[in-house]
PDB file of C-alpha atoms in Angstrom:
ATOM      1  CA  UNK A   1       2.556  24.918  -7.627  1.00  0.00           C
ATOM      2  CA  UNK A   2       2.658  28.197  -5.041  1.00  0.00           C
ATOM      3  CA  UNK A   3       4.538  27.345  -1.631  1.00  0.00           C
ATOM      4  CA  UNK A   4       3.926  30.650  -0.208  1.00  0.00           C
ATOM      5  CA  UNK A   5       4.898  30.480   3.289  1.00  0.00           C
ATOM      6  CA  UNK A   6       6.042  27.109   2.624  1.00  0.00           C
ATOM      7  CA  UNK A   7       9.897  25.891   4.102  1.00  0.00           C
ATOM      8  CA  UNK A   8      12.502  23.954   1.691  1.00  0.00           C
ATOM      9  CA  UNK A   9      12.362  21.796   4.255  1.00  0.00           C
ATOM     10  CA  UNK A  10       8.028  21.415   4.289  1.00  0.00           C
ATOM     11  CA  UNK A  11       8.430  21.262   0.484  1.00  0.00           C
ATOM     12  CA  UNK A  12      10.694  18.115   0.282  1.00  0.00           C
ATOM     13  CA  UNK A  13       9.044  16.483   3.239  1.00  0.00           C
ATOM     14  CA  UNK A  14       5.584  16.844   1.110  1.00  0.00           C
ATOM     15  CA  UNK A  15       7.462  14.802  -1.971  1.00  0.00           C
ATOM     16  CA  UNK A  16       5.969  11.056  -1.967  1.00  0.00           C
ATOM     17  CA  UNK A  17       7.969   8.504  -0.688  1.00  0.00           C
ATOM     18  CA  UNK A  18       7.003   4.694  -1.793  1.00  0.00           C
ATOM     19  CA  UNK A  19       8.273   1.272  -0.786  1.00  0.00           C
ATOM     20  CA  UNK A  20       8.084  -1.291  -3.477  1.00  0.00           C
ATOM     21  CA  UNK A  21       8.004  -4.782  -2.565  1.00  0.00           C
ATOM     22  CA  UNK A  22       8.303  -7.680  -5.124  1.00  0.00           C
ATOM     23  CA  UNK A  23      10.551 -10.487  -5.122  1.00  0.00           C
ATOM     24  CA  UNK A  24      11.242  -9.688  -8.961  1.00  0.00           C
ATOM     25  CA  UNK A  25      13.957  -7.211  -9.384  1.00  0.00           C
ATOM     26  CA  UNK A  26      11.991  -6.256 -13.027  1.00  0.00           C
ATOM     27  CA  UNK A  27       9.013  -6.218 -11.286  1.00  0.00           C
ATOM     28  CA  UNK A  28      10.269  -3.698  -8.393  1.00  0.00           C
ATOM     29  CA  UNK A  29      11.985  -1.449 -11.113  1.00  0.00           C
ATOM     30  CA  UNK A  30       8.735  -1.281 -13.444  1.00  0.00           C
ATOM     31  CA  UNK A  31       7.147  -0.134 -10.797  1.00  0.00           C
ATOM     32  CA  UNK A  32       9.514   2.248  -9.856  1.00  0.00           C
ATOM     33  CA  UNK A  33       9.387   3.663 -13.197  1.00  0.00           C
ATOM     34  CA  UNK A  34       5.483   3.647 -13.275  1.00  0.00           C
ATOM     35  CA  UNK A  35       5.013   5.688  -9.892  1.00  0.00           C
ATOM     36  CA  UNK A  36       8.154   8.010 -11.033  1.00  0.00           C
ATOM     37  CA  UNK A  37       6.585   8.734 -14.499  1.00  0.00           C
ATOM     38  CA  UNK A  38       3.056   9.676 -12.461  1.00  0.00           C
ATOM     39  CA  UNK A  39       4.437  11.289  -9.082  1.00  0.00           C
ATOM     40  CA  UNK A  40       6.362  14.367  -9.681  1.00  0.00           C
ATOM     41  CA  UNK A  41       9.680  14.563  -7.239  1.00  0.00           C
ATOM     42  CA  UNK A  42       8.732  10.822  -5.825  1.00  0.00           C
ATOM     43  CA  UNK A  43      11.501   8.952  -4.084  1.00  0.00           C
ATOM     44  CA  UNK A  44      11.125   5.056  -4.356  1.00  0.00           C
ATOM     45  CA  UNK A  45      13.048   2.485  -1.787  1.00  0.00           C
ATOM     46  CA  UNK A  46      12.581  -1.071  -3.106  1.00  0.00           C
ATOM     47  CA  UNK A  47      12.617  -4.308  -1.281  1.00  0.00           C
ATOM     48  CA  UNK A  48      12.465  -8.221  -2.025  1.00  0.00           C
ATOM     49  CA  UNK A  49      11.579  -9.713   1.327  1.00  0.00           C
ATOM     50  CA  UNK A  50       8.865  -9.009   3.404  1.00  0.00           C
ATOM     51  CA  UNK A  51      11.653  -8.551   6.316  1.00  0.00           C
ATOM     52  CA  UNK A  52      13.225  -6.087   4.895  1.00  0.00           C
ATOM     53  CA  UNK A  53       9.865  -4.330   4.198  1.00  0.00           C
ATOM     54  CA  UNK A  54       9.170  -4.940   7.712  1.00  0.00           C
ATOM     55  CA  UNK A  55      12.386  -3.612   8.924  1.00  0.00           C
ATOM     56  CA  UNK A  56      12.048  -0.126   6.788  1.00  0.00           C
ATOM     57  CA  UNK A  57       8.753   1.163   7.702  1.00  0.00           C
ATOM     58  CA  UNK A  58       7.876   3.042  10.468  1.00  0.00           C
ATOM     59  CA  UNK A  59       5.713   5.564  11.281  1.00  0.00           C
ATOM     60  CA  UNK A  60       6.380   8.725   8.412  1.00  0.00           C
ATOM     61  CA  UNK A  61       8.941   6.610   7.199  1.00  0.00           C
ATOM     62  CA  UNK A  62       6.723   6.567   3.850  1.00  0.00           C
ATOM     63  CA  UNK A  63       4.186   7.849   1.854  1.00  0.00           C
ATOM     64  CA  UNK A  64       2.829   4.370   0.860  1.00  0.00           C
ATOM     65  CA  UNK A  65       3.925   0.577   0.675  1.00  0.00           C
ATOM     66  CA  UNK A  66       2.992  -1.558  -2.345  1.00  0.00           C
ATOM     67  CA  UNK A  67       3.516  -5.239  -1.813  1.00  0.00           C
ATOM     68  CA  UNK A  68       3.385  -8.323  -3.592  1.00  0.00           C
ATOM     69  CA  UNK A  69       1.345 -11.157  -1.548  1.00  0.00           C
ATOM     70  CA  UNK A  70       4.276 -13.902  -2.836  1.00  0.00           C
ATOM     71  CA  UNK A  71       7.551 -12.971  -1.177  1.00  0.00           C
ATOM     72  CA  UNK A  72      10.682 -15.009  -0.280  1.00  0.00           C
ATOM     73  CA  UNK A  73      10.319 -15.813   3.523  1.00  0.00           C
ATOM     74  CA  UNK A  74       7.727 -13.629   5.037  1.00  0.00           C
ATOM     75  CA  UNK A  75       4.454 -13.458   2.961  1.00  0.00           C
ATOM     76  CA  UNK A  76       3.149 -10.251   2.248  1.00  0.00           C
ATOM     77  CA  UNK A  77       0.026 -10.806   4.256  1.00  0.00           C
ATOM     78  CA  UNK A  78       1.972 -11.203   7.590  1.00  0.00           C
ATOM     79  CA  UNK A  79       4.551  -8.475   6.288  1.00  0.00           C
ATOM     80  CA  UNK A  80       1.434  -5.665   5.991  1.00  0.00           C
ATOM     81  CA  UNK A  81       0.334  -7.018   9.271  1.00  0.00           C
ATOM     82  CA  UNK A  82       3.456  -6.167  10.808  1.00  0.00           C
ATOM     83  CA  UNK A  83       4.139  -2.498   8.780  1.00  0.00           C
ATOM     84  CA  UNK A  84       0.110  -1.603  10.097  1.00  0.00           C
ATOM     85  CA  UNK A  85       1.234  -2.551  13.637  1.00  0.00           C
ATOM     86  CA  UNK A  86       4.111  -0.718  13.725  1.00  0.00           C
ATOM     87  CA  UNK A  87       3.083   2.482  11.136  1.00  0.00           C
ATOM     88  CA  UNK A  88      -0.775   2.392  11.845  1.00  0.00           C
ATOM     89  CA  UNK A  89      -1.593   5.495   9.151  1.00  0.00           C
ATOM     90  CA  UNK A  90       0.651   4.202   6.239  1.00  0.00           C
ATOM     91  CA  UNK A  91      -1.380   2.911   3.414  1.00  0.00           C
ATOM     92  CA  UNK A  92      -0.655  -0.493   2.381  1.00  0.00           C
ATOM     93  CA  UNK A  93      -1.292  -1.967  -1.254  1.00  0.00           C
ATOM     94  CA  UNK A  94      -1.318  -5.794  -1.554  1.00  0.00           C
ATOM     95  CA  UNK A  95      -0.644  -6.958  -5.243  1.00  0.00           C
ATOM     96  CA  UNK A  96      -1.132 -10.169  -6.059  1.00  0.00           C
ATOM     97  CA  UNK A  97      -1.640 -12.490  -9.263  1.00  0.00           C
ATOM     98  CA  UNK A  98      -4.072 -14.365  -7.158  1.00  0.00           C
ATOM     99  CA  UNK A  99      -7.557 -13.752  -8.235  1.00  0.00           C
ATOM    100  CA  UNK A 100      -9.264 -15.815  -5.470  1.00  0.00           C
ATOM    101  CA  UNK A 101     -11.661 -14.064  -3.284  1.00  0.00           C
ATOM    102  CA  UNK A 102      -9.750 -15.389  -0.149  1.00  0.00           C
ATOM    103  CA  UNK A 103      -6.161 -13.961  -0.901  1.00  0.00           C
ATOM    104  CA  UNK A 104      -8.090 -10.097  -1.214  1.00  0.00           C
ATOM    105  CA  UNK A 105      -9.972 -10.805   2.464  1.00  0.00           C
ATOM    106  CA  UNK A 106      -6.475 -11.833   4.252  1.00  0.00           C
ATOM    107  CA  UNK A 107      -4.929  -9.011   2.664  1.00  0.00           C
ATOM    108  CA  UNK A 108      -7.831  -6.432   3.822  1.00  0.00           C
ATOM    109  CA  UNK A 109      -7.724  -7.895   7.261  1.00  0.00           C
ATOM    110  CA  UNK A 110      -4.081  -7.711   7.323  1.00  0.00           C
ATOM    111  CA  UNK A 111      -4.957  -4.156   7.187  1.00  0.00           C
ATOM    112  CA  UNK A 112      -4.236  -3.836   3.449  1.00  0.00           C
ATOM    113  CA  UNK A 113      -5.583  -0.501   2.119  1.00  0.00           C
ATOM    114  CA  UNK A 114      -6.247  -2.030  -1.260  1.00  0.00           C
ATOM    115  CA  UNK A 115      -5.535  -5.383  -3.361  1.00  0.00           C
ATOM    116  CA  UNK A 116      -5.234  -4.802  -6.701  1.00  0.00           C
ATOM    117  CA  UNK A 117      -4.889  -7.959  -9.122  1.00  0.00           C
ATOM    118  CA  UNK A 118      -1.513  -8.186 -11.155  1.00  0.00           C
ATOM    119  CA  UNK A 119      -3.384  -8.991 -13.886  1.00  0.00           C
ATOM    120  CA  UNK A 120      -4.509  -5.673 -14.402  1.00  0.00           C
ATOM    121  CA  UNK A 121      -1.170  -4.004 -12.428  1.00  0.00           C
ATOM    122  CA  UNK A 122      -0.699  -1.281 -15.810  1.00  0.00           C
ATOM    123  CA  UNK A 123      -4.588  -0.324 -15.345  1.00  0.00           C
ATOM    124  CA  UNK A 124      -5.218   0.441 -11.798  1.00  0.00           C
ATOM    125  CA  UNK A 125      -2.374   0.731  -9.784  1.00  0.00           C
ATOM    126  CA  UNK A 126      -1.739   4.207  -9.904  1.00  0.00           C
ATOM    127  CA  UNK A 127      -5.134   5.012  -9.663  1.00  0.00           C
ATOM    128  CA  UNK A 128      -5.307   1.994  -6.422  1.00  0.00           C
ATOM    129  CA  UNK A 129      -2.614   3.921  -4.861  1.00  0.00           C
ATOM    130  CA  UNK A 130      -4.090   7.781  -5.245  1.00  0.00           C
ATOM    131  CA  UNK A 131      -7.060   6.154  -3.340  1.00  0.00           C
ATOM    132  CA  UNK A 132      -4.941   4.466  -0.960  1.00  0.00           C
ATOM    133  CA  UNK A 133      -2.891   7.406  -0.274  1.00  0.00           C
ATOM    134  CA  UNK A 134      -5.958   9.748   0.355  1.00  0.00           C
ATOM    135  CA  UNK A 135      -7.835   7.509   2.322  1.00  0.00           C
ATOM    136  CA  UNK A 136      -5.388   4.886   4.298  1.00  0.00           C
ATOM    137  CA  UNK A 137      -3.366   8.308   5.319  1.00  0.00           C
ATOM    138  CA  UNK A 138      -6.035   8.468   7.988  1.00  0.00           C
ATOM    139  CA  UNK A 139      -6.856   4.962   9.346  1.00  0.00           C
ATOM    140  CA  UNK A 140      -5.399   2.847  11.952  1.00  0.00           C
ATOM    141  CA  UNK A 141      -5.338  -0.961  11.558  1.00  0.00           C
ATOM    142  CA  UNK A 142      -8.105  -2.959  11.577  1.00  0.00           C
ATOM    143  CA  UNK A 143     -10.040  -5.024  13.947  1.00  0.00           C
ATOM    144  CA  UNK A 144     -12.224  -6.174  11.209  1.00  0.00           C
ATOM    145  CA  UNK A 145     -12.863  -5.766   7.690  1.00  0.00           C
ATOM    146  CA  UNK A 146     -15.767  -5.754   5.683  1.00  0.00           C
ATOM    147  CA  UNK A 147     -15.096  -6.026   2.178  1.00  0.00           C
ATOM    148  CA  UNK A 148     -15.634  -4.059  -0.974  1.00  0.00           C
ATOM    149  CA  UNK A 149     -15.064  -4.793  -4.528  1.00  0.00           C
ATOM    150  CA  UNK A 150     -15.565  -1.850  -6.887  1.00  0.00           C
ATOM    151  CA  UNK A 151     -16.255  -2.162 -10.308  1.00  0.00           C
ATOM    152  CA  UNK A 152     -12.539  -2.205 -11.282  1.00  0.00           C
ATOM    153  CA  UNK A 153     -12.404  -5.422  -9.585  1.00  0.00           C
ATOM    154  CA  UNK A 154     -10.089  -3.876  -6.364  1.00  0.00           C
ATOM    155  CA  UNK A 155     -10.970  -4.630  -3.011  1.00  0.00           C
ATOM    156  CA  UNK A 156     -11.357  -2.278  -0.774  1.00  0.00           C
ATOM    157  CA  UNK A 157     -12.012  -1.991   3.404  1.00  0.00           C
ATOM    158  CA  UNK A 158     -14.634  -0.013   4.719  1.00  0.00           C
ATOM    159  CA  UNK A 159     -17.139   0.315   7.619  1.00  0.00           C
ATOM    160  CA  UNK A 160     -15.926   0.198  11.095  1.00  0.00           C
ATOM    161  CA  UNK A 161     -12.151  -1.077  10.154  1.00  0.00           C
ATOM    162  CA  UNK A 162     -10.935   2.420   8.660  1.00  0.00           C
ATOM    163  CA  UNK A 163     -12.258   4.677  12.041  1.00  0.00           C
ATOM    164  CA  UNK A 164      -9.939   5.153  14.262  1.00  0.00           C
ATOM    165  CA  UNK A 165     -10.971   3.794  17.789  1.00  0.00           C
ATOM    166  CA  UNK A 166     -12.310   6.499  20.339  1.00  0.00           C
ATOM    167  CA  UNK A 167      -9.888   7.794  22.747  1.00  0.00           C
ATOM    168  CA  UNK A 168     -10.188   7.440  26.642  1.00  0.00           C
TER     169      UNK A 168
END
């Protein structure tokens, strides 16, 4: 890749950041390895708790949080609700080994970017958080979702909930 005109400083800045958070310690680290293996230069910060997710994002603070729904404490649901409020463009990936319909609509009204089953975590979470980083870069939270589900099974928010409200 060319940075022509492009600082040291720009360059490491542009290197992905991502905040893994999974009360599993194996869990956390295979995903480390996954998003390491796919990202070139990526830097991954892990967490177990929701509050300590909550506590280490904030606005440019990362390129992209990935978060289990079951957490110690804080759930993930309330902890992406929380990391939206406080970093409105950072996209947010809910995993979850919950296939009910109901756990992927709290997620996206949360303000999830994407929910993406554990069940099929190897398949499509890479290609769940490409998506997520190209298009929750530029959305603010939500004050409603409608829902999505692609083929691949992952939900997704559209409509209204990914513009960002007019200014005054």
């Amino acid at each position: 890749m060319a940075y022509a005109g492009v600082s040291a400083k720009q360059r490491e800045m542009a290197k992905p950041i991502f905040l893994v958070v999974d009360g599993s310690a194996n869990v956390r680290d295979g995903i480390a390895q996954e998003l390491c293996g796919e990202f070139a230069n990526c830097r991954v910060m892990t967490a177990a708790t929701g509050e300590e997710a909550v506590k280490t994002v904030g606005p440019g603070s990362v390129s992209a949080v990935i978060i289990d729904i079951d957490l110690p404490g804080m759930s993930g649901i309330e902890a992406t609700r929380r990391i939206r409020a406080a970093s409105p463009r950072t996209p947010v990936v809910v995993l979850s080994i919950h296939e009910e319909k109901e756990y992927e609509r709290d997620a996206l009204a949360a303000g999830a970017t994407l929910y993406v089953g554990k069940r099929h975590l190897r398949r499509d979470l890479l290609s769940a958080l490409r998506t997520a980083c190209a298009s929750g870069a530029a959305t603010e939270p939500p004050e409603r979702h409608d829902e999505r589900l692609d083929g691949d099974g992952l939900a997704t928010s559209r409509g209204a909930a990914t513009k960002s409200p007019p200014r005054r």
